[in-house]
mmCIF file of C-alpha atoms in Angstrom:
data_model
loop_
_atom_site.group_PDB
_atom_site.id
_atom_site.type_symbol
_atom_site.label_atom_id
_atom_site.label_comp_id
_atom_site.label_asym_id
_atom_site.label_seq_id
_atom_site.Cartn_x
_atom_site.Cartn_y
_atom_site.Cartn_z
ATOM 1 C CA UNK A 159 -5.474 32.682 21.052
ATOM 2 C CA UNK A 160 -4.183 35.645 19.174
ATOM 3 C CA UNK A 161 -5.371 39.112 20.102
ATOM 4 C CA UNK A 162 -5.192 41.389 17.090
ATOM 5 C CA UNK A 163 -5.578 45.156 17.365
ATOM 6 C CA UNK A 164 -6.581 47.040 14.219
ATOM 7 C CA UNK A 165 -5.996 50.703 13.552
ATOM 8 C CA UNK A 166 -9.058 52.767 12.862
ATOM 9 C CA UNK A 167 -7.478 54.565 9.906
ATOM 10 C CA UNK A 168 -4.029 54.845 8.304
ATOM 11 C CA UNK A 169 -1.823 57.756 9.278
ATOM 12 C CA UNK A 170 0.012 59.996 6.897
ATOM 13 C CA UNK A 171 3.694 60.056 6.211
ATOM 14 C CA UNK A 172 6.253 57.362 6.910
ATOM 15 C CA UNK A 173 4.301 56.018 9.827
ATOM 16 C CA UNK A 174 1.219 55.649 7.615
ATOM 17 C CA UNK A 175 3.220 53.712 5.018
ATOM 18 C CA UNK A 176 4.572 51.413 7.687
ATOM 19 C CA UNK A 177 1.064 50.810 8.891
ATOM 20 C CA UNK A 178 -0.136 49.970 5.380
ATOM 21 C CA UNK A 179 2.836 47.702 4.786
ATOM 22 C CA UNK A 180 1.999 45.796 7.936
ATOM 23 C CA UNK A 181 -1.646 45.376 6.799
ATOM 24 C CA UNK A 182 -2.919 47.849 9.401
ATOM 25 C CA UNK A 183 -2.032 45.531 12.290
ATOM 26 C CA UNK A 184 -0.677 47.452 15.239
ATOM 27 C CA UNK A 185 0.393 44.545 17.430
ATOM 28 C CA UNK A 186 -0.004 40.829 17.707
ATOM 29 C CA UNK A 187 0.136 39.142 21.085
ATOM 30 C CA UNK A 188 -0.423 35.589 22.156
ATOM 31 C CA UNK A 189 -1.987 34.304 25.337
ATOM 32 C CA UNK A 190 0.329 33.606 28.261
ATOM 33 C CA UNK A 191 -1.560 30.414 29.075
ATOM 34 C CA UNK A 192 -0.266 28.500 26.016
ATOM 35 C CA UNK A 193 3.054 28.230 24.124
ATOM 36 C CA UNK A 194 3.950 30.822 21.557
ATOM 37 C CA UNK A 195 3.208 29.582 18.051
ATOM 38 C CA UNK A 196 5.381 31.012 15.324
ATOM 39 C CA UNK A 197 7.185 29.989 12.187
ATOM 40 C CA UNK A 198 10.501 29.546 13.995
ATOM 41 C CA UNK A 199 9.709 26.304 15.810
ATOM 42 C CA UNK A 200 12.639 24.044 14.912
ATOM 43 C CA UNK A 201 10.754 20.790 14.443
ATOM 44 C CA UNK A 202 7.432 19.008 14.650
ATOM 45 C CA UNK A 203 8.657 17.084 17.686
ATOM 46 C CA UNK A 204 9.279 20.247 19.708
ATOM 47 C CA UNK A 205 5.929 21.707 18.639
ATOM 48 C CA UNK A 206 3.993 18.610 19.699
ATOM 49 C CA UNK A 207 5.960 18.467 22.944
ATOM 50 C CA UNK A 208 5.049 22.084 23.740
ATOM 51 C CA UNK A 209 1.346 21.316 23.370
ATOM 52 C CA UNK A 210 1.405 18.075 25.333
ATOM 53 C CA UNK A 211 1.055 15.888 22.243
ATOM 54 C CA UNK A 212 4.452 14.199 22.421
ATOM 55 C CA UNK A 213 2.765 10.779 22.572
ATOM 56 C CA UNK A 214 2.035 11.183 18.844
ATOM 57 C CA UNK A 215 5.645 11.892 17.863
ATOM 58 C CA UNK A 216 6.463 8.218 17.046
ATOM 59 C CA UNK A 217 3.256 8.016 15.011
ATOM 60 C CA UNK A 218 4.237 10.918 12.774
ATOM 61 C CA UNK A 219 7.814 9.665 12.530
ATOM 62 C CA UNK A 220 6.475 6.307 11.345
ATOM 63 C CA UNK A 221 4.481 8.061 8.610
ATOM 64 C CA UNK A 222 7.450 10.281 7.641
ATOM 65 C CA UNK A 223 5.544 13.451 8.560
ATOM 66 C CA UNK A 224 7.705 16.458 9.332
ATOM 67 C CA UNK A 225 6.647 19.946 10.392
ATOM 68 C CA UNK A 226 6.096 21.197 6.846
ATOM 69 C CA UNK A 227 3.878 18.235 5.957
ATOM 70 C CA UNK A 228 2.078 18.441 9.300
ATOM 71 C CA UNK A 229 1.006 22.012 8.553
ATOM 72 C CA UNK A 230 -0.895 20.802 5.479
ATOM 73 C CA UNK A 231 -2.806 17.962 7.140
ATOM 74 C CA UNK A 232 -6.580 17.873 7.357
ATOM 75 C CA UNK A 233 -8.784 16.008 9.807
ATOM 76 C CA UNK A 234 -9.001 13.110 7.329
ATOM 77 C CA UNK A 235 -5.213 13.083 6.960
ATOM 78 C CA UNK A 236 -4.758 12.925 10.731
ATOM 79 C CA UNK A 237 -7.127 9.947 10.872
ATOM 80 C CA UNK A 238 -5.114 8.195 8.155
ATOM 81 C CA UNK A 239 -1.954 8.848 10.155
ATOM 82 C CA UNK A 240 -3.542 7.036 13.093
ATOM 83 C CA UNK A 241 -4.702 9.902 15.316
ATOM 84 C CA UNK A 242 -8.039 8.388 16.324
ATOM 85 C CA UNK A 243 -8.827 10.605 19.323
ATOM 86 C CA UNK A 244 -11.140 13.467 18.387
ATOM 87 C CA UNK A 245 -9.733 15.798 21.049
ATOM 88 C CA UNK A 246 -6.170 15.324 19.854
ATOM 89 C CA UNK A 247 -7.152 15.952 16.226
ATOM 90 C CA UNK A 248 -9.030 19.109 17.181
ATOM 91 C CA UNK A 249 -6.018 20.355 19.089
ATOM 92 C CA UNK A 250 -3.694 19.633 16.176
ATOM 93 C CA UNK A 251 -6.016 21.345 13.705
ATOM 94 C CA UNK A 252 -6.126 24.349 16.027
ATOM 95 C CA UNK A 253 -2.316 24.431 16.059
ATOM 96 C CA UNK A 254 -2.214 24.264 12.253
ATOM 97 C CA UNK A 255 -4.818 27.005 11.939
ATOM 98 C CA UNK A 256 -2.967 29.311 14.325
ATOM 99 C CA UNK A 257 0.305 28.632 12.553
ATOM 100 C CA UNK A 258 -1.065 29.748 9.197
ATOM 101 C CA UNK A 259 -2.776 32.719 10.823
ATOM 102 C CA UNK A 260 0.453 33.853 12.435
ATOM 103 C CA UNK A 261 2.403 33.236 9.212
ATOM 104 C CA UNK A 262 -0.017 35.422 7.285
ATOM 105 C CA UNK A 263 0.340 38.252 9.819
ATOM 106 C CA UNK A 264 4.128 38.132 10.065
ATOM 107 C CA UNK A 265 5.145 37.285 6.497
ATOM 108 C CA UNK A 266 2.385 38.825 4.419
ATOM 109 C CA UNK A 267 -0.116 37.359 1.974
ATOM 110 C CA UNK A 268 2.345 36.620 -0.856
ATOM 111 C CA UNK A 269 4.675 34.442 1.201
ATOM 112 C CA UNK A 270 1.738 32.841 2.954
ATOM 113 C CA UNK A 271 0.013 32.077 -0.355
ATOM 114 C CA UNK A 272 3.215 30.535 -1.709
ATOM 115 C CA UNK A 273 3.518 28.313 1.333
ATOM 116 C CA UNK A 274 -0.124 27.302 1.031
ATOM 117 C CA UNK A 275 0.458 26.404 -2.617
ATOM 118 C CA UNK A 276 3.406 24.239 -1.657
ATOM 119 C CA UNK A 277 1.392 22.610 1.103
ATOM 120 C CA UNK A 278 -1.408 21.876 -1.358
ATOM 121 C CA UNK A 279 1.047 20.297 -3.783
ATOM 122 C CA UNK A 280 2.544 18.224 -0.993
ATOM 123 C CA UNK A 281 -0.914 17.101 0.056
ATOM 124 C CA UNK A 282 -1.707 16.024 -3.507
ATOM 125 C CA UNK A 283 1.577 14.132 -3.705
ATOM 126 C CA UNK A 284 0.807 12.427 -0.398
ATOM 127 C CA UNK A 285 -2.593 11.384 -1.741
ATOM 128 C CA UNK A 286 -0.971 10.002 -4.885
ATOM 129 C CA UNK A 287 1.574 8.177 -2.756
ATOM 130 C CA UNK A 288 -1.224 6.723 -0.646
ATOM 131 C CA UNK A 289 -3.012 5.528 -3.798
ATOM 132 C CA UNK A 290 0.205 3.971 -5.103
ATOM 133 C CA UNK A 291 0.728 2.170 -1.800
ATOM 134 C CA UNK A 292 -2.832 0.877 -1.919
ATOM 135 C CA UNK A 293 -2.383 -0.342 -5.503
ATOM 136 C CA UNK A 294 0.874 -1.995 -4.497
ATOM 137 C CA UNK A 295 -0.837 -3.785 -1.628
ATOM 138 C CA UNK A 296 -3.568 -4.974 -3.994
ATOM 139 C CA UNK A 297 -0.953 -6.234 -6.478
ATOM 140 C CA UNK A 298 0.932 -8.001 -3.690
ATOM 141 C CA UNK A 299 -2.320 -9.654 -2.598
ATOM 142 C CA UNK A 300 -2.933 -10.858 -6.165
ATOM 143 C CA UNK A 301 0.634 -12.182 -6.408
ATOM 144 C CA UNK A 302 0.261 -14.043 -3.107
ATOM 145 C CA UNK A 303 -3.004 -15.597 -4.315
ATOM 146 C CA UNK A 304 -1.431 -16.622 -7.641
ATOM 147 C CA UNK A 305 1.544 -18.174 -5.857
ATOM 148 C CA UNK A 306 -0.840 -20.087 -3.617
ATOM 149 C CA UNK A 307 -2.733 -21.438 -6.616
ATOM 150 C CA UNK A 308 0.525 -22.299 -8.366
ATOM 151 C CA UNK A 309 1.650 -24.323 -5.344
ATOM 152 C CA UNK A 310 -1.715 -26.098 -5.317
ATOM 153 C CA UNK A 311 -1.366 -26.945 -9.025
ATOM 154 C CA UNK A 312 2.171 -28.217 -8.435
ATOM 155 C CA UNK A 313 0.998 -30.402 -5.542
ATOM 156 C CA UNK A 314 -1.850 -31.805 -7.620
ATOM 157 C CA UNK A 315 0.484 -32.524 -10.532
ATOM 158 C CA UNK A 316 2.774 -34.484 -8.203
ATOM 159 C CA UNK A 317 -0.168 -36.492 -6.875
ATOM 160 C CA UNK A 318 -1.351 -37.164 -10.426
ATOM 161 C CA UNK A 319 2.115 -38.310 -11.424
ATOM 162 C CA UNK A 320 2.302 -40.718 -8.476
ATOM 163 C CA UNK A 321 -1.160 -42.047 -9.283
ATOM 164 C CA UNK A 322 -0.170 -42.536 -12.919
ATOM 165 C CA UNK A 323 2.981 -44.417 -11.936
ATOM 166 C CA UNK A 324 0.969 -46.689 -9.658
ATOM 167 C CA UNK A 325 -1.510 -47.322 -12.464
ATOM 168 C CA UNK A 326 1.298 -48.183 -14.861
ATOM 169 C CA UNK A 327 2.721 -50.648 -12.366
ATOM 170 C CA UNK A 328 -0.632 -52.445 -12.438
ATOM 171 C CA UNK A 329 -1.186 -52.149 -16.177
ATOM 172 C CA UNK A 330 2.270 -53.341 -17.240
ATOM 173 C CA UNK A 331 1.902 -56.901 -15.862
ATOM 174 C CA UNK A 332 -1.499 -57.175 -17.525
ATOM 175 C CA UNK A 333 0.079 -56.093 -20.799
ATOM 176 C CA UNK A 334 2.743 -58.744 -20.441
ATOM 177 C CA UNK A 335 0.109 -61.426 -19.812
ATOM 178 C CA UNK A 336 -1.845 -60.230 -22.841
ATOM 179 C CA UNK A 337 1.332 -60.438 -24.912
ATOM 180 C CA UNK A 338 1.955 -63.998 -23.693
ATOM 181 C CA UNK A 339 -1.586 -65.044 -24.636
ATOM 182 C CA UNK A 340 -1.167 -63.390 -28.036
ATOM 183 C CA UNK A 341 2.040 -65.349 -28.640
ATOM 184 C CA UNK A 342 0.391 -68.562 -27.446
ATOM 185 C CA UNK A 343 -2.531 -68.165 -29.832
ATOM 186 C CA UNK A 344 -0.120 -67.372 -32.638
ATOM 187 C CA UNK A 345 1.859 -70.556 -31.937
ATOM 188 C CA UNK A 346 -1.352 -72.559 -31.604
ATOM 189 C CA UNK A 347 -2.584 -71.247 -34.950
ATOM 190 C CA UNK A 348 0.689 -72.256 -36.585
ATOM 191 C CA UNK A 349 0.381 -75.682 -34.994
ATOM 192 C CA UNK A 350 -3.126 -76.102 -36.406
ATOM 193 C CA UNK A 351 -1.946 -75.200 -39.893
ATOM 194 C CA UNK A 352 0.989 -77.541 -39.571
ATOM 195 C CA UNK A 353 -1.125 -80.481 -38.446
ATOM 196 C CA UNK A 354 -3.619 -79.699 -41.165
ATOM 197 C CA UNK A 355 -0.928 -79.880 -43.820
ATOM 198 C CA UNK A 356 0.440 -83.160 -42.411
ATOM 199 C CA UNK A 357 -3.050 -84.703 -42.378
ATOM 200 C CA UNK A 358 -3.616 -83.753 -45.978
ATOM 201 C CA UNK A 359 -0.359 -85.364 -47.097
ATOM 202 C CA UNK A 360 -1.145 -88.561 -45.163
ATOM 203 C CA UNK A 361 -4.630 -88.749 -46.724
ATOM 204 C CA UNK A 362 -3.244 -88.321 -50.242
ATOM 205 C CA UNK A 363 -0.645 -91.062 -49.780
ATOM 206 C CA UNK A 364 -3.262 -93.556 -48.673
#
């Protein structure tokens, strides 16, 4: 926790101006029972290690979350990153809150507001990225389903082709037999006409 001591009233002169420039804060101290939290921590890994949360370092590395992004995470964001334990999320949110509090006290409201604006923009970009990833997953699912159906159609077309070939193998002999019968009847018809003509000539001669 941070213990903040306020001045009762600003003093005159140079000292008074210094007090006003420092937003009337006389001194800021942190508890000796926990690590010092300031804006000079070199990385998210070292910060999590200091607070006994090093087990989550691989999780944040997997999600490409660095210190700057971590400072803009909400409880919902931590859940999406895979931090399911309530106690761990509360501890992380407390770290984030203290970080911004300390940044405001040491850097002033303008710098702090600028950082908050950047963090908000980063958060919005992360949300857009998450939506894009979700849309991509949905598109990939549709593509997989279409490929599956295409393979099924291809398999069915092959089966239909084989069935058609088998049917043709049965139909072709029947067609040949029908052609033979057609030729036979044609020859027989010619024979009848021929015999009819011969009979007529024989009858006329007699």
